[in-house]
XYZ file of C-alpha atoms in Angstrom:
230
model
C 24.180 -218.294 -176.504
C 21.700 -220.321 -178.546
C 18.479 -218.289 -178.395
C 16.431 -221.453 -178.976
C 17.471 -222.902 -175.617
C 15.241 -222.134 -172.609
C 16.585 -219.486 -170.285
C 17.582 -220.455 -166.752
C 16.768 -218.782 -163.442
C 18.563 -219.581 -160.178
C 16.270 -219.018 -157.178
C 17.431 -219.092 -153.567
C 14.888 -219.865 -150.855
C 12.544 -221.656 -153.252
C 10.834 -223.935 -150.735
C 8.074 -221.465 -149.800
C 6.623 -217.998 -150.301
C 8.006 -215.725 -153.015
C 10.635 -218.232 -154.130
C 8.207 -221.088 -154.640
C 5.687 -218.902 -156.485
C 8.486 -217.537 -158.687
C 9.729 -221.025 -159.566
C 6.222 -222.090 -160.576
C 5.600 -219.029 -162.755
C 8.940 -219.138 -164.573
C 8.458 -222.876 -165.126
C 5.022 -222.241 -166.633
C 6.618 -219.675 -168.948
C 9.086 -222.262 -170.270
C 12.168 -221.363 -168.240
C 14.538 -223.798 -166.610
C 14.489 -223.347 -162.850
C 17.340 -224.057 -160.449
C 15.602 -224.171 -157.081
C 17.580 -224.048 -153.850
C 16.864 -224.237 -150.142
C 17.698 -226.041 -146.923
C 14.586 -228.229 -146.783
C 15.395 -231.096 -149.144
C 11.979 -232.746 -148.832
C 10.183 -229.575 -149.916
C 12.630 -229.032 -152.766
C 12.128 -232.543 -154.113
C 8.366 -232.127 -153.889
C 8.521 -228.864 -155.838
C 10.956 -230.296 -158.397
C 8.597 -233.210 -158.990
C 5.777 -230.750 -159.615
C 7.876 -228.642 -162.004
C 9.257 -231.581 -164.010
C 12.474 -232.083 -165.958
C 13.105 -228.365 -166.503
C 13.831 -228.024 -162.796
C 17.018 -228.735 -160.857
C 16.740 -228.946 -157.031
C 19.863 -228.115 -155.000
C 19.642 -228.512 -151.243
C 22.115 -226.411 -149.258
C 22.285 -223.581 -146.733
C 22.860 -220.334 -148.651
C 24.810 -218.910 -145.687
C 27.438 -221.658 -146.069
C 29.942 -220.212 -148.544
C 31.519 -223.545 -149.456
C 28.140 -225.172 -150.099
C 27.121 -222.352 -152.440
C 30.384 -222.548 -154.379
C 30.264 -226.340 -154.635
C 26.652 -226.350 -155.850
C 27.327 -223.785 -158.584
C 30.636 -225.362 -159.620
C 28.876 -228.708 -160.166
C 25.937 -227.448 -162.221
C 25.274 -229.736 -165.194
C 26.111 -228.182 -168.599
C 22.463 -227.708 -169.541
C 21.844 -225.618 -166.411
C 24.997 -223.484 -166.163
C 23.929 -220.643 -168.491
C 22.149 -218.650 -165.806
C 20.199 -215.672 -167.149
C 18.611 -214.571 -163.866
C 19.742 -214.882 -160.264
C 16.875 -214.283 -157.862
C 18.333 -213.711 -154.389
C 15.145 -214.460 -152.498
C 16.345 -216.386 -149.422
C 15.808 -214.349 -146.283
C 14.012 -214.250 -142.970
C 13.043 -212.148 -139.981
C 13.277 -213.483 -136.432
C 11.689 -211.911 -133.393
C 10.138 -208.512 -132.846
C 11.794 -207.536 -129.583
C 13.475 -204.206 -129.041
C 17.233 -204.049 -129.506
C 17.856 -204.257 -125.756
C 15.958 -207.559 -125.461
C 16.622 -209.201 -128.821
C 18.147 -212.648 -129.153
C 21.701 -212.417 -130.528
C 21.344 -215.833 -132.180
C 18.389 -214.424 -134.134
C 20.502 -211.426 -135.173
C 23.299 -213.731 -136.308
C 20.943 -215.865 -138.366
C 19.381 -212.856 -140.107
C 22.808 -211.462 -140.974
C 24.034 -214.875 -142.161
C 21.023 -215.485 -144.408
C 19.928 -212.032 -145.550
C 23.412 -210.604 -146.131
C 25.992 -213.370 -146.348
C 23.717 -215.695 -148.319
C 23.007 -212.958 -150.834
C 26.643 -212.009 -151.350
C 27.817 -215.636 -151.582
C 25.288 -216.457 -154.310
C 25.991 -213.201 -156.153
C 29.779 -213.482 -156.053
C 29.659 -217.122 -157.166
C 27.201 -216.745 -160.050
C 28.162 -213.281 -161.342
C 31.354 -214.437 -163.150
C 29.264 -216.991 -165.077
C 26.924 -214.221 -166.207
C 29.816 -212.014 -167.287
C 31.325 -214.923 -169.258
C 27.938 -215.367 -170.958
C 27.686 -211.646 -171.703
C 24.215 -211.243 -170.189
C 22.311 -211.642 -166.966
C 20.019 -210.055 -164.416
C 20.368 -210.103 -160.635
C 17.099 -209.556 -158.793
C 17.502 -209.040 -155.057
C 14.558 -209.295 -152.678
C 14.733 -206.393 -150.278
C 11.912 -204.932 -148.203
C 10.276 -201.622 -147.360
C 11.769 -202.359 -143.915
C 15.124 -201.365 -145.398
C 13.876 -197.789 -145.855
C 11.133 -197.367 -143.247
C 11.906 -198.358 -139.627
C 9.451 -199.877 -137.151
C 9.817 -200.999 -133.524
C 11.489 -204.411 -133.393
C 12.725 -204.218 -136.983
C 16.273 -203.403 -135.847
C 18.597 -205.958 -137.483
C 16.053 -207.206 -140.043
C 15.632 -203.651 -141.357
C 19.400 -203.216 -141.317
C 19.918 -206.321 -143.446
C 17.354 -205.117 -145.973
C 18.981 -201.686 -146.138
C 22.156 -203.578 -147.042
C 20.299 -205.327 -149.886
C 19.229 -201.969 -151.324
C 22.662 -200.339 -151.121
C 24.502 -203.444 -152.303
C 22.222 -203.560 -155.346
C 23.023 -199.931 -156.199
C 26.753 -200.548 -155.863
C 26.525 -203.739 -157.931
C 24.839 -201.741 -160.664
C 27.713 -199.238 -160.604
C 30.283 -202.061 -160.861
C 28.491 -203.675 -163.780
C 27.969 -200.712 -166.113
C 28.906 -201.819 -169.627
C 29.062 -205.533 -168.756
C 25.574 -206.493 -169.896
C 24.289 -207.318 -166.405
C 21.185 -205.702 -164.944
C 20.539 -205.347 -161.207
C 17.184 -204.768 -159.518
C 16.253 -204.480 -155.858
C 12.601 -205.429 -155.366
C 11.298 -204.194 -152.008
C 7.815 -205.521 -151.115
C 5.606 -204.314 -148.295
C 3.283 -206.454 -146.152
C 3.026 -209.857 -147.808
C 1.284 -212.969 -146.495
C 3.661 -215.939 -146.673
C 5.341 -218.124 -144.034
C 7.395 -215.035 -143.179
C 5.562 -214.161 -139.958
C 5.248 -217.808 -138.887
C 9.049 -218.015 -139.081
C 9.463 -214.660 -137.325
C 7.324 -215.825 -134.402
C 8.887 -219.301 -134.366
C 5.789 -221.244 -135.391
C 3.168 -219.267 -133.449
C 0.466 -219.173 -136.120
C -2.002 -217.247 -133.981
C 0.507 -214.465 -133.375
C 1.516 -214.505 -137.039
C -2.105 -214.178 -138.189
C -2.491 -210.912 -136.266
C 0.092 -209.263 -138.541
C -2.299 -209.515 -141.495
C -5.532 -208.709 -139.667
C -7.712 -206.170 -141.509
C -5.011 -205.722 -144.145
C -5.148 -206.203 -147.906
C -1.899 -208.102 -148.245
C 0.468 -208.840 -151.114
C 0.403 -212.482 -152.217
C 3.465 -214.520 -153.265
C 2.005 -214.773 -156.767
C 1.969 -210.954 -157.017
C 5.694 -210.824 -156.307
C 6.379 -213.703 -158.715
C 4.612 -211.802 -161.499
C 6.660 -208.697 -160.692
C 9.902 -210.693 -160.813
C 8.917 -212.182 -164.178
C 8.073 -208.736 -165.542
C 11.445 -207.377 -164.381
C 13.325 -210.331 -165.871
C 11.690 -210.019 -169.275
C 12.073 -206.285 -169.924
C 14.013 -205.309 -173.045
C 17.663 -204.557 -172.353
C 17.170 -200.880 -173.268
């Protein structure tokens, strides 16, 4: 690979929160950013802000065919992906397992697990062909530490952690690094989504708490992505 060309990061769930902050930081550092998400209007707005080094791709990460089509049709100047940031994810509801909404459980599994494996399985062969790459998966402390109402969300994040470890085992000697980044309480649109737009309820989650900001996570992702290969 020509070392003079800018490196490229592929970010899922880039329309808000960690993903948006990560796209902005990597763009500022001179990287090309492939930004993806379901909300086309937000993607276009972000792409306009980032400029020509950004490529917006609007699709649902839980739709396998859409993921494969988007990656297959990447323009030549964007298909040398150095970093895949599997950021897309969500939590829905905080009810106990006996009262939870099964549609919410389905959506969390589709996005947090299926979306992650579809993007990984589709992009990983490109990285192996290029002889280098780094997969950074956004997990959560909820994958290791349970709390009431965290049932399926915590289960999906435990999957992220274990999948990352197994990926690392598969990729020994292939020049691909794998990291699972597992933040704690962070103030983004996360809780607004969880409580289906109830901002008052969402605000109570962060009351009297010194929270992590999206920019903090973006800086951590950049640090991880730029470590020496040794």
